[in-house]
CSV table of C-alpha atoms and ligand atoms in Angstrom, one decimal:
chain,number,residue,atom,x,y,z
A,879,MET,CA,-22.6,-7.9,13.5
A,880,SER,CA,-20.6,-4.8,13.8
A,881,LEU,CA,-20.6,-2.1,11.2
A,882,ILE,CA,-17.6,0.2,10.7
A,883,LEU,CA,-17.2,3.4,8.7
A,884,GLY,CA,-13.6,3.8,7.5
A,885,ILE,CA,-11.9,7.0,6.2
A,886,GLU,CA,-8.6,7.1,4.3
A,887,SER,CA,-6.8,10.3,3.4
A,888,SER,CA,-3.1,9.8,4.0
A,889,CYS,CA,-2.0,10.4,0.4
A,890,ASP,CA,-3.8,11.5,-2.7
A,891,GLU,CA,-6.9,9.3,-2.5
A,892,THR,CA,-9.9,10.4,-0.5
A,893,ALA,CA,-11.8,7.3,0.4
A,894,VAL,CA,-14.8,6.2,2.6
A,895,ALA,CA,-16.2,2.7,3.1
A,896,LEU,CA,-18.7,0.8,5.2
A,897,VAL,CA,-17.6,-2.7,6.1
A,898,THR,CA,-18.8,-5.3,8.6
A,899,ARG,CA,-16.8,-7.7,10.8
A,900,GLU,CA,-18.5,-10.4,8.8
A,901,ARG,CA,-16.6,-9.1,5.7
A,902,ARG,CA,-19.6,-7.5,4.1
A,903,ILE,CA,-18.7,-4.4,2.1
A,904,LEU,CA,-21.8,-2.2,2.0
A,905,ALA,CA,-20.2,0.6,0.1
A,906,ARG,CA,-16.7,1.7,-0.9
A,907,LEU,CA,-15.9,5.0,-2.6
A,908,VAL,CA,-12.6,6.5,-3.7
A,909,ALA,CA,-12.1,9.9,-5.1
A,910,GLY,CA,-8.7,10.3,-6.8
A,911,GLN,CA,-7.0,13.6,-7.2
A,912,GLU,CA,-4.8,12.8,-10.2
A,913,SER,CA,-5.8,15.9,-12.2
A,914,ALA,CA,-4.9,18.2,-9.3
A,915,HIS,CA,-1.4,16.7,-9.0
A,916,ARG,CA,-0.7,15.9,-12.6
A,917,PRO,CA,0.7,19.3,-13.6
A,918,TYR,CA,3.4,18.8,-10.9
A,919,GLY,CA,4.3,15.2,-11.8
A,920,GLY,CA,3.8,14.0,-8.3
A,921,VAL,CA,1.6,14.4,-5.2
A,922,VAL,CA,1.8,17.9,-3.7
A,923,PRO,CA,1.0,17.5,0.1
A,924,GLU,CA,-0.8,20.8,0.6
A,925,ILE,CA,-2.9,20.4,-2.5
A,926,ALA,CA,-3.8,16.9,-1.3
A,927,ALA,CA,-4.8,18.1,2.2
A,928,ARG,CA,-7.0,20.9,0.7
A,929,ALA,CA,-8.7,18.5,-1.7
A,930,HIS,CA,-9.5,16.1,1.2
A,931,VAL,CA,-11.2,19.0,3.0
A,932,GLU,CA,-13.3,19.7,0.0
A,933,ILE,CA,-14.1,16.1,-1.0
A,934,LEU,CA,-14.6,14.3,2.2
A,935,PRO,CA,-18.0,15.6,3.5
A,936,ASP,CA,-19.8,14.8,0.3
A,937,LEU,CA,-18.1,11.4,0.0
A,938,ILE,CA,-19.2,10.4,3.5
A,939,GLU,CA,-22.8,11.3,2.6
A,940,GLN,CA,-22.6,9.4,-0.6
A,941,THR,CA,-21.1,6.3,1.0
A,942,LEU,CA,-23.9,6.3,3.6
A,943,ARG,CA,-26.5,6.7,0.9
A,944,GLU,CA,-25.0,3.9,-1.2
A,945,GLY,CA,-24.7,1.6,1.8
A,946,GLY,CA,-28.3,2.4,2.8
A,947,VAL,CA,-27.1,3.2,6.3
A,948,ALA,CA,-27.8,5.9,8.8
A,949,LEU,CA,-25.0,7.4,10.9
A,950,GLY,CA,-26.7,5.9,14.0
A,951,ASP,CA,-26.4,2.3,12.6
A,952,ILE,CA,-22.6,2.5,12.6
A,953,ASP,CA,-20.8,0.9,15.6
A,954,ALA,CA,-17.4,2.7,15.3
A,955,MET,CA,-15.6,5.3,13.2
A,956,ALA,CA,-12.2,4.3,11.9
A,957,ALA,CA,-9.7,6.6,10.1
A,958,THR,CA,-6.1,6.4,9.1
A,959,ALA,CA,-4.1,8.2,11.8
A,960,GLY,CA,-0.7,7.7,10.0
A,961,PRO,CA,1.8,7.2,8.6
A,962,GLY,CA,1.4,9.5,5.6
A,963,LEU,CA,1.2,13.1,4.5
A,964,ILE,CA,0.3,14.7,7.7
A,965,GLY,CA,-2.1,17.4,6.4
A,966,GLY,CA,-4.2,14.8,4.8
A,967,VAL,CA,-4.1,12.4,7.7
A,968,MET,CA,-5.3,15.2,10.0
A,969,VAL,CA,-8.3,15.9,7.7
A,970,GLY,CA,-9.5,12.3,7.7
A,971,LEU,CA,-8.8,11.7,11.4
A,972,VAL,CA,-10.6,14.9,12.5
A,973,ALA,CA,-13.6,14.0,10.3
A,974,ALA,CA,-13.8,10.6,12.1
A,975,LYS,CA,-13.5,12.3,15.5
A,976,GLY,CA,-16.4,14.7,14.5
A,977,LEU,CA,-18.6,11.7,13.6
A,978,ALA,CA,-17.6,9.9,16.8
A,979,LEU,CA,-18.3,12.9,18.9
A,980,SER,CA,-21.7,13.6,17.3
A,981,THR,CA,-22.9,10.0,17.4
A,982,GLY,CA,-21.3,9.0,20.7
A,983,LYS,CA,-19.7,6.0,18.9
A,984,PRO,CA,-16.0,5.0,19.5
A,985,LEU,CA,-13.1,6.1,17.4
A,986,VAL,CA,-10.6,3.6,16.0
A,987,ALA,CA,-7.3,5.2,14.9
A,988,VAL,CA,-5.8,2.9,12.3
A,989,ASN,CA,-2.2,2.6,11.1
A,990,HIS,CA,-2.4,2.8,7.3
A,991,LEU,CA,0.2,0.0,7.0
A,992,GLU,CA,-1.9,-2.2,9.2
A,993,GLY,CA,-4.8,-1.5,6.8
A,994,HIS,CA,-2.7,-2.8,3.9
A,995,ALA,CA,-1.3,-5.7,6.0
A,996,LEU,CA,-4.8,-7.0,7.0
A,997,SER,CA,-6.5,-6.2,3.7
A,998,PRO,CA,-6.0,-9.7,2.2
A,999,MET,CA,-8.1,-11.2,5.0
A,1000,LEU,CA,-11.1,-9.1,3.9
A,1001,THR,CA,-11.5,-11.0,0.7
A,1002,GLU,CA,-9.8,-14.2,1.7
A,1003,PRO,CA,-11.5,-15.8,4.7
A,1004,GLU,CA,-9.2,-18.8,4.6
A,1005,LEU,CA,-6.1,-16.8,5.2
A,1006,ALA,CA,-4.7,-17.5,8.7
A,1007,PHE,CA,-1.9,-16.0,10.8
A,1008,PRO,CA,1.1,-16.1,10.5
A,1009,TYR,CA,1.7,-15.1,6.9
A,1010,LEU,CA,4.6,-13.4,5.1
A,1011,LEU,CA,3.5,-10.1,3.7
A,1012,LEU,CA,5.3,-8.2,0.9
A,1013,LEU,CA,4.1,-4.7,1.3
A,1014,VAL,CA,5.0,-2.7,-1.8
A,1015,SER,CA,3.6,0.8,-2.3
A,1016,GLY,CA,4.6,4.3,-3.1
A,1017,GLY,CA,6.2,4.9,0.2
A,1018,HIS,CA,7.1,1.4,1.5
A,1019,CYS,CA,8.8,-1.7,0.5
A,1020,GLN,CA,8.8,-4.1,3.4
A,1021,LEU,CA,8.6,-7.8,4.2
A,1022,LEU,CA,6.6,-8.4,7.4
A,1023,LEU,CA,5.6,-11.5,9.2
A,1024,VAL,CA,2.0,-10.9,10.2
A,1025,GLU,CA,1.7,-12.9,13.4
A,1026,GLY,CA,-1.7,-11.5,14.5
A,1027,LEU,CA,-3.7,-8.4,15.0
A,1028,GLY,CA,-1.2,-5.7,16.2
A,1029,HIS,CA,1.8,-8.1,15.9
A,1030,TYR,CA,4.1,-7.5,12.9
A,1031,ARG,CA,7.7,-8.5,12.6
A,1032,ARG,CA,9.6,-6.6,10.0
A,1033,LEU,CA,12.1,-8.8,8.2
A,1034,ALA,CA,13.2,-6.3,5.6
A,1035,THR,CA,12.7,-2.8,4.3
A,1036,THR,CA,14.2,-0.5,1.6
A,1037,ILE,CA,17.4,1.3,2.4
A,1038,ASP,CA,16.6,4.0,-0.2
A,1039,ASP,CA,13.5,4.2,-2.5
A,1040,ALA,CA,10.3,2.3,-2.3
A,1041,ALA,CA,9.4,0.2,-5.3
A,1042,GLY,CA,6.4,2.3,-6.2
A,1043,GLU,CA,8.4,5.5,-5.9
A,1044,ALA,CA,10.9,4.0,-8.4
A,1045,PHE,CA,8.0,3.2,-10.8
A,1046,ASP,CA,6.8,6.8,-10.4
A,1047,LYS,CA,10.3,8.3,-11.0
A,1048,ILE,CA,11.0,6.1,-14.1
A,1049,ALA,CA,7.6,7.1,-15.5
A,1050,LYS,CA,8.5,10.8,-15.1
A,1051,LEU,CA,11.9,10.1,-16.7
A,1052,LEU,CA,10.3,8.4,-19.7
A,1053,GLY,CA,7.6,11.1,-20.0
A,1054,LEU,CA,4.9,8.5,-19.4
A,1055,GLY,CA,2.9,10.7,-17.0
A,1056,PHE,CA,1.4,10.3,-13.6
A,1057,PRO,CA,0.5,8.1,-11.7
A,1058,GLY,CA,3.6,6.3,-12.9
A,1059,GLY,CA,3.1,2.6,-12.0
A,1060,PRO,CA,0.3,1.7,-14.3
A,1061,ALA,CA,1.9,3.8,-17.1
A,1062,VAL,CA,5.2,2.0,-16.8
A,1063,GLU,CA,3.3,-1.4,-16.8
A,1064,ARG,CA,1.4,-0.4,-20.0
A,1065,ALA,CA,4.6,0.7,-21.8
A,1066,ALA,CA,6.4,-2.5,-20.6
A,1067,GLU,CA,3.8,-4.6,-22.4
A,1068,GLN,CA,5.2,-3.2,-25.7
A,1069,GLY,CA,8.9,-3.7,-24.8
A,1070,ASP,CA,11.6,-6.4,-24.4
A,1071,PRO,CA,12.5,-7.0,-20.8
A,1072,LYS,CA,15.9,-8.3,-21.8
A,1073,ALA,CA,16.8,-5.3,-24.1
A,1074,VAL,CA,18.5,-3.0,-21.6
A,1075,PRO,CA,21.2,-4.4,-19.2
A,1076,LEU,CA,20.2,-3.1,-15.7
A,1077,PRO,CA,21.5,-3.9,-12.2
A,1078,ARG,CA,19.5,-5.8,-9.5
A,1079,PRO,CA,20.7,-4.0,-6.3
A,1080,LEU,CA,21.2,-6.3,-3.3
A,1081,MET,CA,20.1,-9.4,-5.2
A,1082,GLY,CA,21.6,-12.5,-3.6
A,1083,SER,CA,22.9,-10.4,-0.7
A,1084,ASP,CA,23.0,-11.8,2.8
A,1085,GLU,CA,21.5,-8.5,4.0
A,1086,PRO,CA,17.6,-8.9,3.9
A,1087,HIS,CA,16.8,-5.4,2.6
A,1088,PHE,CA,15.7,-3.8,-0.7
A,1089,SER,CA,17.4,-1.1,-2.7
A,1090,PHE,CA,16.3,0.6,-5.9
A,1091,ALA,CA,18.4,3.8,-6.0
A,1092,GLY,CA,21.1,2.2,-8.1
A,1093,LEU,CA,18.6,0.8,-10.5
A,1094,LYS,CA,17.0,4.2,-10.9
A,1095,SER,CA,20.4,5.8,-11.7
A,1096,ALA,CA,21.1,3.1,-14.3
A,1097,VAL,CA,17.7,3.7,-16.0
A,1098,LEU,CA,18.6,7.5,-16.0
A,1099,ARG,CA,21.9,6.7,-17.9
A,1100,ALA,CA,20.0,4.4,-20.3
A,1101,CYS,CA,17.6,7.2,-21.1
A,1102,GLU,CA,20.3,9.7,-21.6
A,1103,SER,CA,22.3,7.4,-23.9
A,1104,GLY,CA,19.4,7.6,-26.4
A,1105,ARG,CA,20.2,4.0,-27.4
A,1106,TRP,CA,16.9,2.4,-26.3
A,1107,ARG,CA,13.2,2.7,-26.9
A,1108,ALA,CA,11.1,3.9,-23.9
A,1109,GLU,CA,9.1,0.6,-24.1
A,1110,ASP,CA,12.3,-1.5,-23.8
A,1111,ILE,CA,13.6,0.6,-20.9
A,1112,ALA,CA,10.2,0.3,-19.1
A,1113,ALA,CA,10.1,-3.5,-19.7
A,1114,SER,CA,13.7,-4.0,-18.6
A,1115,PHE,CA,13.2,-1.8,-15.5
A,1116,GLN,CA,10.0,-3.7,-14.5
A,1117,GLN,CA,11.8,-7.0,-14.9
A,1118,ALA,CA,14.7,-5.8,-12.7
A,1119,VAL,CA,12.2,-4.7,-10.0
A,1120,VAL,CA,10.4,-8.1,-10.2
A,1121,ASP,CA,13.7,-10.0,-9.9
A,1122,CYS,CA,14.7,-8.0,-6.8
A,1123,LEU,CA,11.2,-8.4,-5.2
A,1124,VAL,CA,11.3,-12.2,-5.8
A,1125,ASP,CA,14.9,-12.7,-4.6
A,1126,ARG,CA,14.3,-10.7,-1.4
A,1127,THR,CA,11.0,-12.5,-0.7
A,1128,ALA,CA,12.5,-15.9,-1.4
A,1129,ARG,CA,15.2,-15.1,1.2
A,1130,ALA,CA,12.6,-14.0,3.8
A,1131,LEU,CA,10.5,-17.1,3.2
A,1132,GLY,CA,13.6,-19.2,4.2
A,1133,ALA,CA,13.8,-17.2,7.5
A,1134,VAL,CA,10.1,-17.8,8.5
A,1135,PRO,CA,9.2,-21.5,7.9
A,1136,GLU,CA,6.1,-20.9,10.1
A,1137,ALA,CA,4.5,-18.7,7.4
A,1138,SER,CA,1.3,-20.3,6.2
A,1139,ALA,CA,1.0,-18.2,3.0
A,1140,LEU,CA,2.8,-15.6,0.8
A,1141,VAL,CA,0.7,-12.4,0.6
A,1142,VAL,CA,1.3,-9.3,-1.4
A,1143,ALA,CA,-0.4,-5.9,-0.7
A,1144,GLY,CA,0.1,-2.2,-1.6
A,1145,GLY,CA,-0.2,-0.3,-4.8
A,1146,VAL,CA,2.6,-2.1,-6.6
A,1147,ALA,CA,0.8,-5.4,-6.0
A,1148,ALA,CA,-1.6,-4.2,-8.8
A,1149,ASN,CA,1.3,-4.9,-11.2
A,1150,ARG,CA,0.6,-8.1,-13.1
A,1151,SER,CA,4.3,-9.1,-13.6
A,1152,VAL,CA,4.9,-8.7,-9.9
A,1153,ARG,CA,1.9,-10.8,-9.0
A,1154,SER,CA,2.7,-13.6,-11.4
A,1155,ALA,CA,6.3,-13.8,-10.4
A,1156,LEU,CA,5.4,-14.0,-6.7
A,1157,GLU,CA,2.7,-16.5,-7.4
A,1158,ALA,CA,5.3,-18.7,-9.1
A,1159,LEU,CA,7.6,-18.3,-6.1
A,1160,ALA,CA,4.9,-19.4,-3.7
A,1161,SER,CA,3.9,-22.3,-5.8
A,1162,ALA,CA,7.6,-23.5,-5.9
A,1163,ARG,CA,7.6,-23.4,-2.1
A,1164,GLY,CA,4.3,-25.2,-1.9
A,1165,LEU,CA,2.6,-22.2,-0.2
A,1166,PRO,CA,-0.7,-20.6,-1.0
A,1167,PHE,CA,-0.4,-17.2,-2.7
A,1168,VAL,CA,-2.8,-14.4,-1.8
A,1169,ALA,CA,-3.1,-11.1,-3.7
A,1170,PRO,CA,-6.1,-8.9,-2.9
A,1171,PRO,CA,-8.2,-7.7,-5.9
A,1172,LEU,CA,-6.7,-4.6,-7.6
A,1173,TRP,CA,-9.1,-2.1,-5.9
A,1174,LEU,CA,-8.0,-3.4,-2.5
A,1175,CYS,CA,-4.2,-3.2,-3.4
A,1176,THR,CA,-4.2,0.6,-4.0
A,1177,ASP,CA,-5.2,3.0,-1.2
A,1178,ASN,CA,-8.8,2.6,-0.2
A,1179,ALA,CA,-11.0,2.9,2.9
A,1180,ALA,CA,-12.4,-0.6,3.0
A,1181,MET,CA,-9.0,-1.8,4.3
A,1182,ILE,CA,-9.2,0.9,7.0
A,1183,ALA,CA,-12.7,0.0,8.0
A,1184,TRP,CA,-11.7,-3.7,8.0
A,1185,ALA,CA,-8.7,-3.1,10.2
A,1186,GLY,CA,-11.0,-0.9,12.3
A,1187,ALA,CA,-13.5,-3.8,12.6
A,1188,LEU,CA,-10.9,-6.2,13.9
A,1189,ARG,CA,-9.5,-3.6,16.4
A,1190,PHE,CA,-13.0,-2.7,17.5
A,1191,GLU,CA,-13.8,-6.4,18.1
A,1192,ALA,CA,-10.6,-6.7,20.1
A,1193,GLY,CA,-11.5,-3.7,22.3
A,1194,LEU,CA,-8.7,-1.6,20.8
A,1195,ILE,CA,-10.5,1.7,20.6
A,1196,ASP,CA,-8.9,5.2,20.9
A,1197,GLY,CA,-9.7,8.4,22.7
A,1198,LEU,CA,-10.7,11.5,20.8
A,1199,GLY,CA,-7.2,12.9,21.6
A,1200,ALA,CA,-5.6,10.3,19.3
A,1201,PRO,CA,-2.7,11.9,17.5
A,1202,ALA,CA,-2.0,12.1,13.7
A,1203,ARG,CA,1.4,10.5,13.0
A,1204,ALA,CA,3.5,11.2,10.0
A,1205,ARG,CA,5.8,8.3,11.0
A,1206,TRP,CA,4.3,5.2,12.6
A,1207,PRO,CA,6.3,2.0,12.1
A,1208,LEU,CA,4.3,-1.3,12.3
A,1209,ASP,CA,7.1,-3.0,14.1
A,1210,PRO,CA,8.4,-0.7,16.8
A,1211,GLU,CA,11.3,-3.1,17.5
A,1212,ALA,CA,12.7,-2.9,14.0
A,1213,GLU,CA,15.9,-0.8,13.6
A,1214,ARG,CA,15.6,2.3,11.5
A,1215,VAL,CA,17.5,2.1,8.2
A,1216,ARG,CA,18.3,4.8,5.7
A,1217,GLY,CA,15.5,6.0,3.4
A,1218,ALA,CA,11.8,6.0,4.5
A,1219,GLY,CA,9.4,7.9,2.4
A,1220,VAL,CA,6.4,9.7,3.8
A,1221,LYS,CA,3.8,7.9,1.7
A,1222,ALA,CA,2.5,4.5,2.7
B,2368,KG4,O1,-0.6,1.8,-1.8
B,2368,KG4,P1,-0.7,2.9,-2.8
B,2368,KG4,O2,-2.0,3.2,-3.5
B,2368,KG4,O3,-0.4,4.3,-2.1
B,2368,KG4,C1,0.6,4.4,-1.2
B,2368,KG4,O4,1.8,4.6,-1.6
B,2368,KG4,O5,0.3,4.3,0.0
B,2368,KG4,O6,0.5,2.7,-3.8
B,2368,KG4,C2,0.7,3.7,-4.8
B,2368,KG4,C3,2.0,3.2,-5.6
B,2368,KG4,C4,2.4,4.3,-6.6
B,2368,KG4,O7,3.8,4.4,-6.5
B,2368,KG4,C5,2.1,3.6,-7.9
B,2368,KG4,O8,2.9,4.1,-9.0
B,2368,KG4,C6,2.2,2.2,-7.6
B,2368,KG4,O9,1.7,2.0,-6.3
B,2368,KG4,N1,1.4,1.4,-8.6
B,2368,KG4,C7,2.0,0.5,-9.4
B,2368,KG4,C8,0.9,0.0,-10.2
B,2368,KG4,N2,-0.3,0.6,-9.8
B,2368,KG4,C9,0.1,1.4,-8.8
B,2368,KG4,N3,3.3,0.2,-9.6
B,2368,KG4,C10,3.5,-0.7,-10.6
B,2368,KG4,N4,2.5,-1.2,-11.4
B,2368,KG4,C11,1.2,-0.9,-11.3
B,2368,KG4,N5,0.3,-1.4,-12.1
B,2369,ZN,ZN1,-1.0,2.8,0.9
C-alpha cells in the first residue's frame, strides 16, 4: 500500500489530502478563499497566493491529524506544479518540496489537468482506459481521449472563453455574486430556458472546438435590453452552454469509437443540467457515463494525491528542482488555439 499526501493551490482553493493507491481517502480538506476575493468579483492572483501561504501549514497539520497519519508514514509528496496562477502554484509546490526534503521521501510534481483527468478513476474502479473526457472548468474546456497515465490526446479546446469562465462572467453581469457557476445554476432553476433566444457558437460545425464569447455578448445585450428576468436569462444561458457541450462531445465521440466511457470532470461538471444532458448522450450511444461526486469535480487535493499515487507507482517521480509552470498542456502535440485562460 502506498500513501500519498497531495497539495493543491493553483487557484483559489487551498487543499490537502491523504490518498492511497488502493483508493482509500484518509482525509481531504479544502479551505476556500471566497470571502477574500468576493469584493473583487473574481480571483485576485496575489491575494490567492498570500492566502495559500497563510492557510497551508495549518491545513497540512489538520489533514495529518484527521487521517491519523505521521509524516513518516507517507510514501511520497505530490503537489500541483501547474498550470494555474503561478504564485499559488509556487506556494504549494515549495511546501511539498519542504516536506520531501525533511522526510527524505520523493516528490511528485502533478499537472493539475491530469489530476482532473484521472479523478473519475478514484471513485470509479471499473473505469478503464481509453475514455473520452470532457474537462470543463474555470480555465479549460477540452475534450481529451485519456489513453493511459501520461497519455492524453486533445480532440478539442475552446477558442476563446472556458465554460466556467462564461458562467462566472454571466453571474457578474446578472449581479448574482461570486463564485458564479453555482449562483447561475440556482437562478436558472427559477427561469425558463426557452425564454431568451441565444446563439450556440460552433454548434454543428465541422471544426471540433468550443466557443463561448459570442454567447456571452448575446447575454450582455439581453441584459441591457431590460426585456428579460434575470432567472430567464440564467436559464436560457445555461441551456445554450449545455447544448454546445453536448453537440461538441457528440462530435468527438464519433471520432473516437475506441472510447469505453464518457467522463466529465472539472468545476462545471458540478452543474446538474450539464451532467444529466451528458448522461443522456452517453446512454444514447450505449456508453457508460461517469461523473465524479461533486466534491471531486471542483478543485481539491484528493485528485492530486491520486494522480501522484499512480505516477509514484509508475516510477514517475521528480527532482526537487521541479519547476512551477503557469502553462502546461496535457497533450504537447496539440496545436495552440486562440484563448487559453490561466485557471485550470
Ligand atoms: O475546476 P474548478 O474548481 O477550478 C478551476 O477552474 O480549475 O472549476 C471552477 C469553475 C468556476 O468557473 C465555477 O463557476 C464553475 O467551475 N462551477 C460551475 C458550477 N460549480 C462550479 N459552473 C456551473 N454550474 C455549477 N454548479
Ligand atoms: Zn481545476
